[in-house]
Tab-separated table of C-alpha atoms in Angstrom:
chain	number	residue	atom	x	y	z
A	1	MET	CA	46.728	134.830	30.598
A	2	SER	CA	48.189	133.839	34.180
A	3	PRO	CA	51.285	136.314	35.069
A	4	THR	CA	53.832	134.117	35.965
A	5	ALA	CA	57.517	134.765	36.925
A	6	ASP	CA	60.562	133.032	35.476
A	7	ASN	CA	62.073	129.821	36.668
A	8	LYS	CA	64.255	131.591	39.217
A	9	LEU	CA	61.090	132.096	41.328
A	10	ASN	CA	59.494	128.729	41.036
A	11	ILE	CA	61.674	127.248	44.085
A	12	PHE	CA	59.146	126.175	46.398
A	13	ASN	CA	57.946	123.002	44.901
A	14	GLY	CA	54.516	123.023	46.331
A	15	ILE	CA	55.423	123.613	49.968
A	16	PRO	CA	52.505	124.840	52.200
A	17	ILE	CA	52.600	128.701	53.309
A	18	ARG	CA	49.927	129.608	55.846
A	19	CYS	CA	47.996	132.883	55.047
A	20	THR	CA	45.489	134.461	56.960
A	21	VAL	CA	42.905	135.999	55.051
A	22	PHE	CA	39.133	137.341	55.987
A	23	PRO	CA	36.473	138.553	53.393
A	24	ARG	CA	36.634	142.224	52.986
A	25	ASN	CA	35.247	144.127	50.057
A	26	PRO	CA	36.708	144.820	47.515
A	27	THR	CA	40.054	143.409	48.145
A	28	LEU	CA	39.144	139.990	49.250
A	29	LEU	CA	35.908	138.405	48.362
A	30	PRO	CA	34.331	134.997	48.463
A	31	TRP	CA	34.342	133.639	45.021
A	32	ASP	CA	30.850	132.652	44.880
A	33	SER	CA	30.027	136.314	45.584
A	34	LEU	CA	31.440	137.303	42.374
A	35	PRO	CA	29.452	137.757	39.022
A	36	ALA	CA	29.386	134.917	36.606
A	37	SER	CA	31.005	137.121	33.900
A	38	PHE	CA	33.725	137.710	36.236
A	39	ARG	CA	34.289	133.916	36.964
A	40	GLU	CA	34.366	132.609	33.317
A	41	VAL	CA	37.634	134.166	32.756
A	42	HIS	CA	40.325	131.320	32.665
A	43	TYR	CA	43.194	132.720	34.243
A	44	VAL	CA	41.035	134.185	37.096
A	45	GLN	CA	39.703	130.609	37.622
A	46	GLN	CA	43.242	129.473	37.797
A	47	SER	CA	44.164	131.885	40.370
A	48	VAL	CA	41.043	131.389	42.558
A	49	ARG	CA	42.016	127.827	42.876
A	50	ALA	CA	45.303	128.556	44.074
A	51	SER	CA	44.082	130.990	46.517
A	52	ASN	CA	41.310	128.342	47.978
A	53	GLY	CA	38.462	130.396	46.642
A	54	SER	CA	39.138	134.066	47.292
A	55	GLY	CA	38.741	136.864	44.689
A	56	GLY	CA	39.379	140.587	44.594
A	57	LEU	CA	42.557	142.140	44.585
A	58	ASP	CA	44.041	140.308	47.837
A	59	GLY	CA	42.653	136.739	46.580
A	60	MET	CA	44.115	137.417	42.800
A	61	LEU	CA	47.433	138.467	44.060
A	62	LEU	CA	47.713	135.437	46.545
A	63	GLY	CA	46.609	132.962	43.884
A	64	ASN	CA	48.967	134.422	41.186
A	65	LEU	CA	51.730	134.605	43.922
A	66	ALA	CA	51.050	130.793	44.480
A	67	VAL	CA	51.322	129.783	40.823
A	68	ALA	CA	54.347	132.058	40.191
A	69	LEU	CA	56.227	130.865	43.281
A	70	ASN	CA	54.834	127.148	43.025
A	71	PHE	CA	53.716	126.947	46.617
A	72	THR	CA	50.623	125.922	48.289
A	73	ALA	CA	48.364	128.433	50.083
A	74	GLU	CA	46.710	127.175	53.297
A	75	THR	CA	44.403	129.925	53.950
A	76	MET	CA	42.633	130.625	57.340
A	77	ASP	CA	40.607	133.514	58.901
A	78	ALA	CA	41.718	135.252	61.918
A	79	SER	CA	41.351	132.791	64.762
A	80	ASP	CA	39.393	135.235	67.244
A	81	GLY	CA	37.654	136.846	64.442
A	82	GLN	CA	39.272	140.243	65.192
A	83	GLU	CA	40.432	140.691	61.624
A	84	TYR	CA	43.270	142.974	61.370
A	85	GLY	CA	44.009	142.964	65.092
A	86	TYR	CA	45.483	145.150	67.495
A	87	ARG	CA	47.856	145.260	71.038
A	88	LEU	CA	45.652	144.628	74.199
A	89	LYS	CA	46.621	146.593	77.554
A	90	ASN	CA	48.249	143.399	78.502
A	91	HIS	CA	50.682	143.598	75.663
A	92	THR	CA	49.057	140.498	73.848
A	93	PHE	CA	47.867	140.754	70.283
A	94	VAL	CA	44.707	139.892	68.685
A	95	GLY	CA	43.378	139.140	65.111
A	96	SER	CA	45.768	138.226	62.258
A	97	LEU	CA	48.259	140.426	63.760
A	98	GLY	CA	48.306	138.143	66.773
A	99	ASP	CA	48.084	135.068	64.714
A	100	LEU	CA	51.170	136.180	62.882
A	101	LEU	CA	53.255	136.890	65.827
A	102	GLN	CA	52.363	133.481	67.413
A	103	TYR	CA	53.287	131.668	64.351
A	104	ARG	CA	49.723	130.528	63.680
A	105	THR	CA	50.396	132.038	60.075
A	106	ASP	CA	53.158	132.956	57.728
A	107	VAL	CA	51.871	135.967	56.089
A	108	SER	CA	48.688	138.239	56.406
A	109	PHE	CA	47.195	138.405	53.010
A	110	ASN	CA	44.701	141.457	53.713
A	111	VAL	CA	46.264	144.704	52.587
A	112	ARG	CA	46.911	147.169	55.497
A	113	PHE	CA	48.354	150.618	56.077
A	114	MET	CA	52.246	150.618	56.420
A	115	LYS	CA	52.469	152.363	59.906
A	116	TYR	CA	53.664	151.312	63.487
A	117	TYR	CA	51.449	148.636	64.973
A	118	ASP	CA	52.925	148.666	68.632
A	119	THR	CA	55.365	145.962	67.691
A	120	HIS	CA	58.614	145.553	65.892
A	121	GLY	CA	57.999	141.728	65.412
A	122	ILE	CA	56.485	142.335	61.899
A	123	GLU	CA	57.750	143.862	58.717
A	124	PHE	CA	55.929	144.907	55.339
A	125	LEU	CA	56.312	143.239	51.855
A	126	HIS	CA	56.634	145.715	48.824
A	127	PRO	CA	53.856	148.251	48.892
A	128	ILE	CA	50.836	147.417	46.670
A	129	TYR	CA	49.399	151.193	46.261
A	130	SER	CA	48.847	154.227	48.295
A	131	ASP	CA	45.529	155.421	49.552
A	132	GLN	CA	43.833	158.130	51.501
A	133	LEU	CA	42.036	157.580	54.791
A	134	CYS	CA	38.785	159.611	54.728
A	135	ILE	CA	35.772	160.157	56.666
A	136	LEU	CA	32.322	159.086	55.476
A	137	SER	CA	29.345	161.365	56.758
A	138	PRO	CA	25.661	160.667	56.503
A	139	LYS	CA	24.331	161.731	53.138
A	140	SER	CA	22.423	164.971	53.678
A	141	LEU	CA	18.490	164.792	53.544
A	142	GLU	CA	16.338	165.663	50.595
A	143	ILE	CA	14.886	169.267	50.711
A	144	PRO	CA	11.161	169.302	51.102
A	145	GLN	CA	9.334	170.321	48.017
A	146	TRP	CA	7.839	173.503	49.514
A	147	LEU	CA	11.432	174.797	50.692
A	148	ALA	CA	13.285	173.725	47.476
A	149	ILE	CA	12.080	176.559	45.592
A	150	PHE	CA	13.404	178.904	48.109
A	151	LEU	CA	16.698	177.239	48.361
A	152	CYS	CA	17.505	176.784	44.733
A	153	PHE	CA	18.894	180.291	44.737
A	154	HIS	CA	21.981	181.411	46.791
A	155	PRO	CA	21.043	183.879	49.477
A	156	TYR	CA	23.365	186.505	47.651
A	157	VAL	CA	21.197	186.100	44.612
A	158	TRP	CA	17.924	186.947	46.735
A	159	THR	CA	19.699	189.988	48.522
A	160	SER	CA	20.811	191.097	44.947
A	161	PHE	CA	17.336	190.808	43.616
A	162	VAL	CA	15.768	192.686	46.556
A	163	VAL	CA	18.368	195.497	46.642
A	164	VAL	CA	18.059	196.022	42.900
A	165	GLY	CA	14.305	196.611	43.130
A	166	PHE	CA	14.606	198.921	45.819
A	167	ALA	CA	17.438	200.796	44.514
A	168	GLY	CA	15.655	201.098	40.921
A	169	GLY	CA	12.568	202.517	42.786
A	170	TYR	CA	14.792	205.171	44.558
A	171	CYS	CA	16.425	206.093	41.376
A	172	TRP	CA	13.071	206.556	39.731
A	173	TYR	CA	12.081	208.549	42.655
A	174	LEU	CA	15.094	210.950	42.287
A	175	LEU	CA	14.413	211.431	38.723
A	176	LYS	CA	10.798	212.311	39.596
A	177	ARG	CA	11.817	214.972	42.073
A	178	TRP	CA	14.522	216.190	39.394
A	179	THR	CA	11.720	216.486	36.797
A	180	LEU	CA	9.323	218.329	39.306
A	181	ARG	CA	11.892	221.105	39.592
A	182	LYS	CA	12.031	221.553	35.848
A	183	VAL	CA	8.113	221.591	35.843
A	184	SER	CA	7.902	224.191	38.491
A	185	ARG	CA	10.643	226.284	36.863
A	186	TYR	CA	8.967	226.347	33.475
A	187	ARG	CA	5.568	226.086	34.662
A	188	GLN	CA	4.568	222.944	32.857
A	189	HIS	CA	1.773	220.698	33.611
A	190	LEU	CA	1.904	217.912	36.051
A	191	LEU	CA	1.649	214.415	34.755
A	192	LYS	CA	0.299	211.204	36.029
A	193	GLY	CA	2.550	209.767	38.591
A	194	ASP	CA	4.751	213.012	39.027
A	195	ARG	CA	4.091	213.066	42.683
A	196	ALA	CA	4.148	209.330	43.196
A	197	GLN	CA	5.799	208.309	46.751
A	198	TYR	CA	8.910	206.311	46.867
A	199	THR	CA	7.009	203.228	47.965
A	200	VAL	CA	4.757	203.499	44.988
A	201	LEU	CA	7.661	203.643	42.766
A	202	SER	CA	9.405	200.904	44.292
A	203	ILE	CA	6.399	198.513	43.860
A	204	GLU	CA	6.240	199.789	40.427
A	205	MET	CA	9.779	198.794	39.578
A	206	TRP	CA	9.370	195.608	41.384
A	207	LEU	CA	6.263	194.920	38.734
A	208	VAL	CA	8.568	195.686	35.828
A	209	LEU	CA	11.239	193.497	37.186
A	210	LEU	CA	8.778	190.822	37.461
A	211	GLY	CA	7.337	191.342	34.084
A	212	ALA	CA	4.049	192.821	34.982
A	213	SER	CA	2.635	196.072	33.453
A	214	SER	CA	3.132	199.397	35.147
A	215	THR	CA	0.413	202.045	35.781
A	216	TYR	CA	2.884	204.786	35.845
A	217	LEU	CA	4.753	204.536	32.456
A	218	PRO	CA	6.837	207.915	32.163
A	219	VAL	CA	6.733	210.124	29.088
A	220	ARG	CA	9.830	211.868	29.832
A	221	MET	CA	12.865	210.513	28.137
A	222	ILE	CA	15.115	210.222	31.271
A	223	GLU	CA	12.612	207.989	32.865
A	224	ARG	CA	12.016	205.837	29.807
A	225	THR	CA	15.914	205.223	29.600
A	226	LEU	CA	15.922	203.979	33.244
A	227	LEU	CA	12.791	201.743	32.761
A	228	VAL	CA	14.170	200.299	29.353
A	229	ALA	CA	17.409	199.144	31.192
A	230	PHE	CA	15.049	197.327	33.761
A	231	LEU	CA	12.800	195.795	30.964
A	232	ILE	CA	16.031	194.222	29.634
A	233	ALA	CA	17.056	193.020	33.046
A	234	ASN	CA	13.572	191.702	33.322
A	235	VAL	CA	14.294	189.404	30.530
A	236	ILE	CA	17.435	188.066	31.878
A	237	ILE	CA	16.044	187.659	35.533
A	238	SER	CA	12.757	186.097	34.594
A	239	GLY	CA	14.391	183.829	32.208
A	240	THR	CA	16.902	182.843	34.963
A	241	PHE	CA	14.122	182.396	37.574
A	242	GLN	CA	11.683	180.378	35.328
A	243	GLY	CA	14.571	177.881	34.483
A	244	THR	CA	15.797	177.506	38.033
A	245	LEU	CA	12.464	176.968	39.383
A	246	THR	CA	11.659	174.437	36.642
A	247	THR	CA	14.725	172.349	37.763
A	248	ALA	CA	13.760	173.035	41.380
A	249	PHE	CA	10.222	171.300	40.659
A	250	SER	CA	11.466	168.594	38.299
A	251	THR	CA	14.591	167.489	40.058
A	252	LYS	CA	15.310	166.310	43.698
A	253	SER	CA	17.586	168.691	45.615
A	254	TYR	CA	19.560	167.954	48.842
A	255	TYR	CA	21.014	169.851	51.787
A	256	LYS	CA	24.669	170.839	51.516
A	257	ASP	CA	26.864	167.733	52.287
A	258	LEU	CA	30.118	168.090	54.955
A	259	ASN	CA	32.995	168.560	52.318
A	260	THR	CA	35.710	169.948	54.787
A	261	LEU	CA	37.097	168.811	57.983
A	262	ALA	CA	36.028	172.364	59.531
A	263	ALA	CA	32.455	171.551	58.318
A	264	LEU	CA	32.669	168.143	60.014
A	265	ASP	CA	33.935	169.683	63.378
A	266	LYS	CA	30.976	172.167	63.476
A	267	SER	CA	28.596	169.546	62.903
A	268	GLU	CA	29.214	167.896	66.141
A	269	LEU	CA	28.969	164.398	64.767
A	270	PRO	CA	31.133	161.846	66.627
A	271	ILE	CA	33.584	159.902	64.502
A	272	ALA	CA	33.335	156.164	64.952
A	273	THR	CA	35.316	153.154	64.226
A	274	SER	CA	35.548	149.597	65.072
A	275	SER	CA	39.413	149.298	64.399
A	276	ARG	CA	41.536	150.561	67.383
A	277	SER	CA	44.415	150.845	64.955
A	278	LEU	CA	42.614	153.874	63.208
A	279	LEU	CA	42.654	155.901	66.277
A	280	ASP	CA	45.705	157.857	64.945
A	281	ILE	CA	44.029	159.071	62.110
A	282	PHE	CA	44.457	162.614	63.274
A	283	GLY	CA	47.871	162.254	64.513
A	284	ASN	CA	49.021	161.514	67.953
A	285	ASP	CA	50.440	165.162	68.933
A	286	SER	CA	48.951	167.110	66.247
A	287	LEU	CA	49.549	170.914	67.005
A	288	SER	CA	46.369	171.809	64.816
A	289	PRO	CA	43.417	173.004	66.905
A	290	LEU	CA	41.104	171.448	64.312
A	291	TYR	CA	42.677	167.951	64.456
A	292	GLN	CA	42.727	168.115	68.242
A	293	SER	CA	38.811	168.929	68.212
A	294	LEU	CA	38.305	166.048	65.799
A	295	LYS	CA	40.471	163.711	67.650
A	296	GLY	CA	38.366	164.103	70.806
A	297	LYS	CA	35.366	163.143	68.676
A	298	LEU	CA	36.810	159.627	67.785
A	299	GLN	CA	35.166	156.561	69.594
A	300	ILE	CA	35.246	152.796	69.168
A	301	LEU	CA	31.893	150.911	68.483
A	302	ASN	CA	31.390	147.237	68.757
A	303	GLU	CA	29.228	147.391	65.687
A	304	SER	CA	29.669	148.250	62.057
A	305	ALA	CA	30.366	152.271	62.260
A	306	ARG	CA	29.478	152.784	58.556
A	307	HIS	CA	26.231	150.798	58.851
A	308	ARG	CA	25.213	152.934	61.734
A	309	ALA	CA	26.191	156.130	59.801
A	310	ALA	CA	24.060	155.072	57.057
A	311	PHE	CA	21.050	154.052	58.713
A	312	GLN	CA	21.024	155.860	62.066
A	313	ARG	CA	22.810	159.018	60.766
A	314	ASP	CA	24.185	159.865	64.343
A	315	VAL	CA	27.806	159.160	63.731
A	316	CYS	CA	30.633	159.363	60.923
A	317	CYS	CA	32.925	156.484	59.937
A	318	ILE	CA	36.577	155.916	58.668
A	319	GLU	CA	37.118	154.212	55.283
A	320	ARG	CA	39.833	153.814	52.768
A	321	HIS	CA	39.284	156.271	49.737
A	322	SER	CA	39.872	153.537	47.044
A	323	ASP	CA	37.056	151.402	48.804
A	324	VAL	CA	34.544	154.154	49.408
A	325	HIS	CA	32.880	154.061	45.774
A	326	LEU	CA	32.342	150.413	45.786
A	327	ILE	CA	31.082	150.072	49.236
A	328	ILE	CA	28.596	152.842	48.639
A	329	ASN	CA	27.374	151.631	45.254
A	330	THR	CA	27.140	147.899	46.559
A	331	GLU	CA	25.974	148.360	50.179
A	332	TYR	CA	24.569	151.844	50.801
A	333	ILE	CA	22.595	153.062	48.212
A	334	ARG	CA	18.754	153.621	48.043
A	335	PRO	CA	16.356	152.084	45.366
A	336	ASN	CA	16.181	155.511	43.617
A	337	GLY	CA	19.964	155.358	43.082
A	338	GLN	CA	20.931	157.907	45.806
A	339	PRO	CA	23.772	157.067	48.085
A	340	MET	CA	23.159	157.034	51.918
A	341	LEU	CA	26.943	157.838	52.745
A	342	HIS	CA	29.161	160.983	51.524
A	343	VAL	CA	32.763	161.178	51.275
A	344	VAL	CA	34.237	164.319	52.945
A	345	ASP	CA	36.555	165.741	50.372
A	346	GLU	CA	39.326	166.677	52.674
A	347	CYS	CA	41.105	163.430	53.875
A	348	PRO	CA	43.438	163.667	57.000
A	349	ARG	CA	45.747	160.819	56.052
A	350	VAL	CA	47.468	159.263	53.122
A	351	TYR	CA	49.350	155.761	53.417
A	352	SER	CA	50.890	153.080	51.497
A	353	LEU	CA	49.267	149.562	51.809
A	354	ALA	CA	51.110	146.275	51.733
A	355	TYR	CA	51.098	142.699	53.419
A	356	ILE	CA	52.893	141.774	56.692
A	357	VAL	CA	55.002	138.973	57.659
A	358	ARG	CA	57.042	138.219	60.612
A	359	LYS	CA	60.302	140.174	60.955
A	360	GLY	CA	63.143	138.047	59.265
A	361	TRP	CA	60.719	135.760	57.359
A	362	PRO	CA	63.008	133.840	54.874
A	363	PHE	CA	60.691	134.170	52.064
A	364	ALA	CA	60.027	137.844	52.124
A	365	PRO	CA	62.535	138.675	49.396
A	366	LEU	CA	61.041	136.227	47.035
A	367	PHE	CA	57.555	137.437	47.713
A	368	ASN	CA	58.717	141.112	47.219
A	369	ALA	CA	60.117	140.408	43.910
A	370	ALA	CA	57.081	138.732	42.488
A	371	ILE	CA	54.777	141.437	43.930
A	372	TYR	CA	56.953	144.030	42.639
A	373	ARG	CA	56.674	142.620	39.117
A	374	PHE	CA	53.007	142.614	39.584
A	375	VAL	CA	52.576	146.126	40.609
A	376	GLU	CA	54.832	147.355	38.119
A	377	SER	CA	52.944	145.510	35.363
A	378	GLY	CA	49.640	147.385	36.473
A	379	LEU	CA	48.091	143.961	37.218
A	380	CYS	CA	46.924	144.876	40.730
A	381	MET	CA	45.056	147.765	39.784
A	382	LYS	CA	43.366	145.964	37.026
A	383	TRP	CA	42.299	143.168	39.417
A	384	TYR	CA	41.279	145.725	41.820
A	385	GLU	CA	39.059	147.917	38.907
A	386	ASP	CA	37.704	144.485	37.410
A	387	THR	CA	36.486	143.318	40.728
A	388	GLU	CA	34.843	146.803	41.451
A	389	THR	CA	33.163	147.272	38.064
A	390	ALA	CA	31.744	143.551	38.242
A	391	LEU	CA	30.349	143.835	41.670
A	392	ILE	CA	28.770	147.544	40.836
A	393	LEU	CA	27.229	146.108	37.753
A	394	GLN	CA	25.777	143.118	39.501
A	395	LYS	CA	24.297	145.503	42.290
A	396	ARG	CA	22.741	147.680	39.662
A	397	ILE	CA	21.307	144.733	37.615
A	398	ARG	CA	19.550	143.167	40.610
A	399	GLN	CA	18.158	146.732	41.741
A	400	LEU	CA	16.660	147.224	38.165
A	401	ARG	CA	15.146	143.834	38.481
A	402	GLU	CA	13.404	144.370	41.712
A	403	GLN	CA	12.406	147.715	41.362
A	404	GLU	CA	9.606	149.009	39.136
A	405	GLU	CA	10.494	150.882	36.233
A	406	GLU	CA	10.001	154.662	36.290
A	407	PRO	CA	9.311	156.950	33.390
A	408	ALA	CA	12.054	159.217	32.319
A	409	LEU	CA	9.988	162.275	32.070
A	410	ARG	CA	7.837	163.158	35.056
A	411	LYS	CA	4.562	165.314	34.651
A	412	LEU	CA	4.181	168.242	37.119
A	413	THR	CA	1.438	167.786	39.374
A	414	MET	CA	-0.604	169.955	42.015
A	415	ILE	CA	1.652	168.500	44.713
A	416	ASP	CA	4.492	170.151	42.947
A	417	MET	CA	2.840	173.350	42.890
A	418	GLN	CA	1.611	173.370	46.566
A	419	THR	CA	3.876	176.094	47.539
A	420	SER	CA	2.392	178.769	45.513
A	421	PHE	CA	-0.904	177.801	47.061
A	422	TYR	CA	0.466	178.047	50.373
A	423	ILE	CA	1.960	181.507	49.667
A	424	MET	CA	-1.502	182.775	48.334
A	425	GLY	CA	-3.175	181.174	51.336
A	426	LEU	CA	-0.884	182.989	53.773
A	427	GLY	CA	-1.329	186.299	51.737
A	428	MET	CA	-5.032	186.098	52.051
A	429	LEU	CA	-4.890	185.183	55.491
A	430	LEU	CA	-2.664	188.491	56.455
A	431	SER	CA	-4.816	190.604	54.064
A	432	PHE	CA	-7.932	189.569	55.820
A	433	SER	CA	-6.541	189.967	59.211
A	434	LEU	CA	-5.367	193.646	58.246
A	435	PHE	CA	-8.691	194.190	57.032
A	436	ILE	CA	-10.445	193.428	60.334
A	437	VAL	CA	-7.925	195.510	62.257
A	438	GLU	CA	-8.497	198.535	59.818
A	439	THR	CA	-11.988	198.137	60.057
A	440	PHE	CA	-12.046	198.299	64.016
A	441	VAL	CA	-9.578	201.047	63.977
A	442	GLY	CA	-11.464	203.078	61.546
A	443	ARG	CA	-14.669	202.645	63.674
A	444	GLY	CA	-12.804	203.569	66.849
A	445	LEU	CA	-11.427	206.637	65.160
A	446	LYS	CA	-14.785	207.624	63.774
A	447	CYS	CA	-16.328	207.140	67.088
A	448	SER	CA	-13.613	209.389	68.659
A	449	GLN	CA	-14.366	212.064	66.129
A	450	LEU	CA	-18.184	212.184	66.875
C-alpha cells in the first residue's frame, strides 16, 4: 500500500541524501513512541525503515519519498540543537537553517512556515498544507463550589429577576391605591392588605415569584389577574433556577477563557516563545494599536514556553493550530480529563508550510513533483490524522489504567450544599446584630422619654 511514483521519478539509484530532522510532535516522532497498532501497518513499517525510524507526517513523507525516488535518507539532528534555527547578530545562522546553508545537510525535513528567514539562500519545496499561528493561554481555573451557584446565571438574569420583583410590587401598590379610591368613593369596607405599604407588597411579590405563599391574597379581580400572571412566571422561573442550580452542583464550572486578542491584551499576560522566528507573529510594522500592544508583550524564553504556561500560568505561548489538539491531549491534560491550556479563538497569522532546501538545489523539481502527488492524493493529511489519533488514544488508555475509576453518577453531599448554610449563618448573624442594636436603641429612647 506504499504510495510510489512512476519510473520517471525512480532515478536516484540509491544515492544518499542528507536530511536534517529532529523530533517534534506530531509531524515527526521517534518510531518507538508510536502505539503498536500504528506500527503494525506494513506500508508504515516500510516508510519508517526508509526514513531511519521516524514517524509522524514528516517521517512518513520522508520515507515515502525515499521509496518513490529511490534514494537513501541519511538523517541527522540539528548539529547545535537549535532545531529550526535563526540568524544571529553576527549574520551567522544556527539550527537546521545553518546546517542547510553550510552544506551539512541537503534538505530540512521539518515542515516550517513559508516566510522570509533573513536569507535569500534557501527556497521552499511544494507546500504541504496551510495552518494558523495561534496563542495558547493558561486554562481558566475551576470556580469554587460556593461561588458557582452565583455565577451560573448571567448578571443580566439576576438584574432582570430583581427588577421584575420590584416592578411587580410597585404595580400591585398602584392597583391598591386605585382600588382605595373606589372604596372611598362608594363607601365600601376596607379589606386585609388594602393599606399595605410598597415595601410589604414588594416582599409579597417576591414570595409569589419564589413559590412561597402570600399573606395578602387579593379578592378583587384586577389584583388577582396581576397575581395570576406572576404565578405563571413563577413556574418558568423556578423551573429554570432549579435546573440551573442542579447543573451547578453536579458539574464543574470554570471561569471564562480568553477567546479574543483584545481579551488577551487586557489580561496583561506576556506572550513567550523559544523561537526567534515567531517574533513577527503580529507583523513588523502593524498599524493596529491592538497588534502593537500585543507585540510589546512578546518575549524570548530559554525554556519551554508552553510548559511554563501550563504549570506556572504566568505567560502565554505560540503554537500552530493543527498541533494544538494533539499537544494538549497528550502532554497537558489533567487526570480528570481537563486541559491545562486553552486556544485563543482569534489567531493573528495564517501560513503555508513546506520544507526548505538550498536555493538552486538540483533535485528540488523532482521532490516537488513527488510531494505534489502526495498532497493532492490526500495522503499527507491522512498520515497526520492517523498519528494524532493513535497518540491521543495511547494517552487516554494510559490515563485510564493509572487512575481509579470514578462513578458516572455522583451523589450530592453536604459539601455541595455548604453555600446555603453560609447564607443562613450570615443572615442569622446580621439579624442577631440588628436585634442587639434595636434593643439598645429602644432602651435609649425609653430612657429619654422618662
